[in-house]
Amino acid sequence: MDLNQTKLTKSEWNSVERPVDKDEMKIIKLIIKGFYNTEIKYNENLSLISFIKISDVNDAMHYHLFTIHFVPLIESLIKKYNIDYTIPSKPKSCNTLKKSDSFKIENKDKEYISNNCHTIFDFTIIEVITHILKNRKKKLPQWQYFYYTLSQMKIQTIEGVNTFVIEFQNYILDSYLSEMKIESIIENSQEYIEKNQCLIHYSDIKLYGHQQQLFNIFNKDKVSNRNLVLYIAPTATGKTLSPLGLSEKYKIIFVCAARHVGIALSKSAISAGKKIAFAFGCNDASEIRLHYSAAASYVKHHKTGQDIKYKDGNKKVDNSDGSKVEIIICDLLSYEASMNYMLSWNKPNDIITYWDEPTITLDYSEHSFHEIIQKNWSINLIPNVILSSATLPNENEIDTVIEDFEDRFKFTYNRRLIELKKNKKELEELLESLKQSSESSKPSDYNDYIDIYVSKIENIDIEINKLQQNIDTPTNVSVIKSYECKKTISIINKDGYVELPHLLFDTYKDLRNSVHHIRNNKTILRYLDLNEISKFIIWINRKKEMFDSSYHISNVFQTIEDVNMLNIKLNYLNILDSINNSLYKWTVIYNMFIGTRIYKFTPNPKGIESDNLTKAHSFDSKTSNNSNIFDFKRTISHDITSKHIKSSGLVNITTSDSYTLTDGPTIYIASDVDKIAKFCLHMAKIPANIMKEISDAITFNNTINNKLTKLEKDYEDAMAPFEEKEKRINKDTIPPAIKNMRNEINNLTKLIKSVTLPDVYIPNKIDHLNKWTNLSSSSSSSSSPYTSKIIDSDVEKVMAIKDVDDIWKVLLLLGIGLFSQSTSITYTELVKEFAINQKLYLIIADGDYIYGTNYQFCHGYLSKDLIKDLTQEKAIQAMGRIGRNKFQLDYTIRFRENNIIRKIFLPDEDKPEARNMCRLFSTDYSLLH
């Protein structure tokens, strides 16, 4: 997390111009359209009708297509599996097809449709039904997996699905409903629900519930005069994109302490065509800069009066004219300047201040930001404020903040009211004096003066009435709490086991405290491992007398539609809270589960210099294309490795444990990043001779880089007189001496040596896997260890970096980068570039990068040295770096200190963030002018 309150760098400016990818653009458009239509949703999957592009859909069309494409398939199923189903006859209401529609159907060759049937939803329904019948006939339990899939496909809103296919689908669901066992769905919920590719692939795309709630507060015709919104939703659920929707009606001031969050939003806003301004490191409004699309006017040449143009043809923007700005993105330092800038063009009630992660730095007792935060809160004139964070304190913990917001605006309104009444009195006295003046002393335009004074008094009365209404109307305080739960990110303790409340707490008192805490902070639900929860629910339901009968499976999950990830996790909490501890001692239950628990990953004997590794299979999460949606592989749910093989704790991330880091990059958060770096390099076991070659090359490159630094500085100084504002430079005007300097720079740059490491030392390359595991290129795709994607041109960039320790250059060759405030800007920008393009295997980050690192990580480590300063909220923020954007991958967060896990699962009596928020989000009236 970059907390520097400085101007944007050139590379940051350039980055905002890169358009977002196609899929993200669809989400952005959905959010924008969803502001006024919160129920909006779409589904890109095609029915047969959509595939052949028929617009006028009727029963005749459905039946005609059904007869041609689906009846032969259904008849085959009826015959093969002895189904008691009658093909429907043509309805009497069916009219003859239009000639134009017949022509379209005839032009869509039947073979062409058959070859593309895997992309057509109607055929997918038939395919799933086929799997149900096939597995059921063989008496394989997998048929229930496909039955559950079919039942969930029914609720999607795909346009134009053949009505007769739906009729057959309903017949199958009704016929085998009585044979379905909900216990089986729960027992296999990880496979049936969490890793069911079909459910995600065919699901509707719609707004998150928290976005709907937020938009419904502000999209009404009449909105409260003052709005304070506490916006609490899990990370990676679109909170920071919500301002794009709000900007359909309001002007937005987006405030962020972490600049990269603002840069990411600006990139999305520009791609969506929003007109934005930037305020980073600004002391006053004169330093605010507009994006070119937000320009309302341009700087004129003082002599010609014409618009000044640059060499590329663009006009010089007048940044003082922000009349077209829809969103201004600013850091904490620049809030006052941004607010005054926006108020120059808009009324306060037409603006929303959207404060992203307001608790950043509030875990510290003292911080340089604290004074800025209190000042921003105190001088704020915008009556619509959204405080947005996944870990924002609950409203009862910051009640004084809410009261202060109400009181401060009443104070401001009352002060303005006094000022207006004083002005009104003065005008009334002037008016009365004018009326009482003698005829001879009355001005010639006496009546005009009377009209002016009367008009001014009337306008003041209008404003006084509005202010009085504002004072009398209470602040609308809205609390949005969301706990979207579509994925599981498993918590792994230092010993390599999945951690959950029933596996962590040996006393029932602590267990219940944990349950109540999770209920109050439901964002933690995503970190409860679904597989382990399901095992517990199935086990305890075989001993129904142990807990409240209202939470038995049969009473909670009365229909198949009730079985989903969220309901399973909530049922788990309810069961834990209702155990009859007087009859069935919790310690006995706890010890039983602890005695039978298994490692998340089968220990790798090669990590203790053995030669064997048994591989555990799971669903293939690498691919999501239709061709393998129904590849059903049963997850091994027991540890087939002997118990005496002890887990390494998954710390050997450059050798024997690297294979457990699958599907995407990993982040390792620590206080002492150098210690982790040295450990990674030491464990990589790179031979001394190879290390010497690398060290010699880096030393040589450092010498070249030092020469380049001096030479480039001299070159820039020499070129300065020739670089006029109009930038009219050509080769003929540059002196030979300067040209020679440029040639020397080019020649020195060519001398920089590239360095390579053999693949056997780079985590999860094929040679590396062959050495440290039995996984290889011929292994099943169900295992997908992730490796770096550093290529030769990347290595050249690494070797050219100045002002960074040699160890970090070597680690980049291994695919390991560093996020730290202490590294050079050039190095940090390169690591950011690699992270965006997912070229790195591992990123080591110091604690300042806990908030708002929006790169995609599939796994994370929290170092034991964080325990001293890591608050509960900051720990949850750290966990929020994992599992962003994509579903159905194997996500884990691995703790090197178990006490941090306890801190997450139990209420924290001392919350510095809440305490400091109450202290700093308190108006300092001395700052109000």
Short mmCIF file of C-alpha atoms in Angstrom, two decimals, residues 43-51 119-122 159:
data_model
loop_
_atom_site.label_atom_id
_atom_site.label_comp_id
_atom_site.label_asym_id
_atom_site.label_seq_id
_atom_site.Cartn_x
_atom_site.Cartn_y
_atom_site.Cartn_z
CA ASN A 43 -26.90 -13.85 -18.66
CA GLU A 44 -24.61 -14.21 -21.65
CA ASN A 45 -25.32 -17.88 -22.20
CA LEU A 46 -27.31 -18.60 -25.33
CA SER A 47 -30.47 -20.57 -25.81
CA LEU A 48 -31.05 -22.14 -29.20
CA ILE A 49 -33.44 -19.31 -30.05
CA SER A 50 -30.71 -16.75 -29.27
CA PHE A 51 -28.08 -18.76 -31.12
CA THR A 119 -22.46 -23.50 -26.15
CA ILE A 120 -26.28 -23.73 -26.21
CA PHE A 121 -28.09 -23.91 -22.87
CA ASP A 122 -31.00 -26.06 -24.07
CA GLU A 159 -33.72 -15.84 -22.60
#
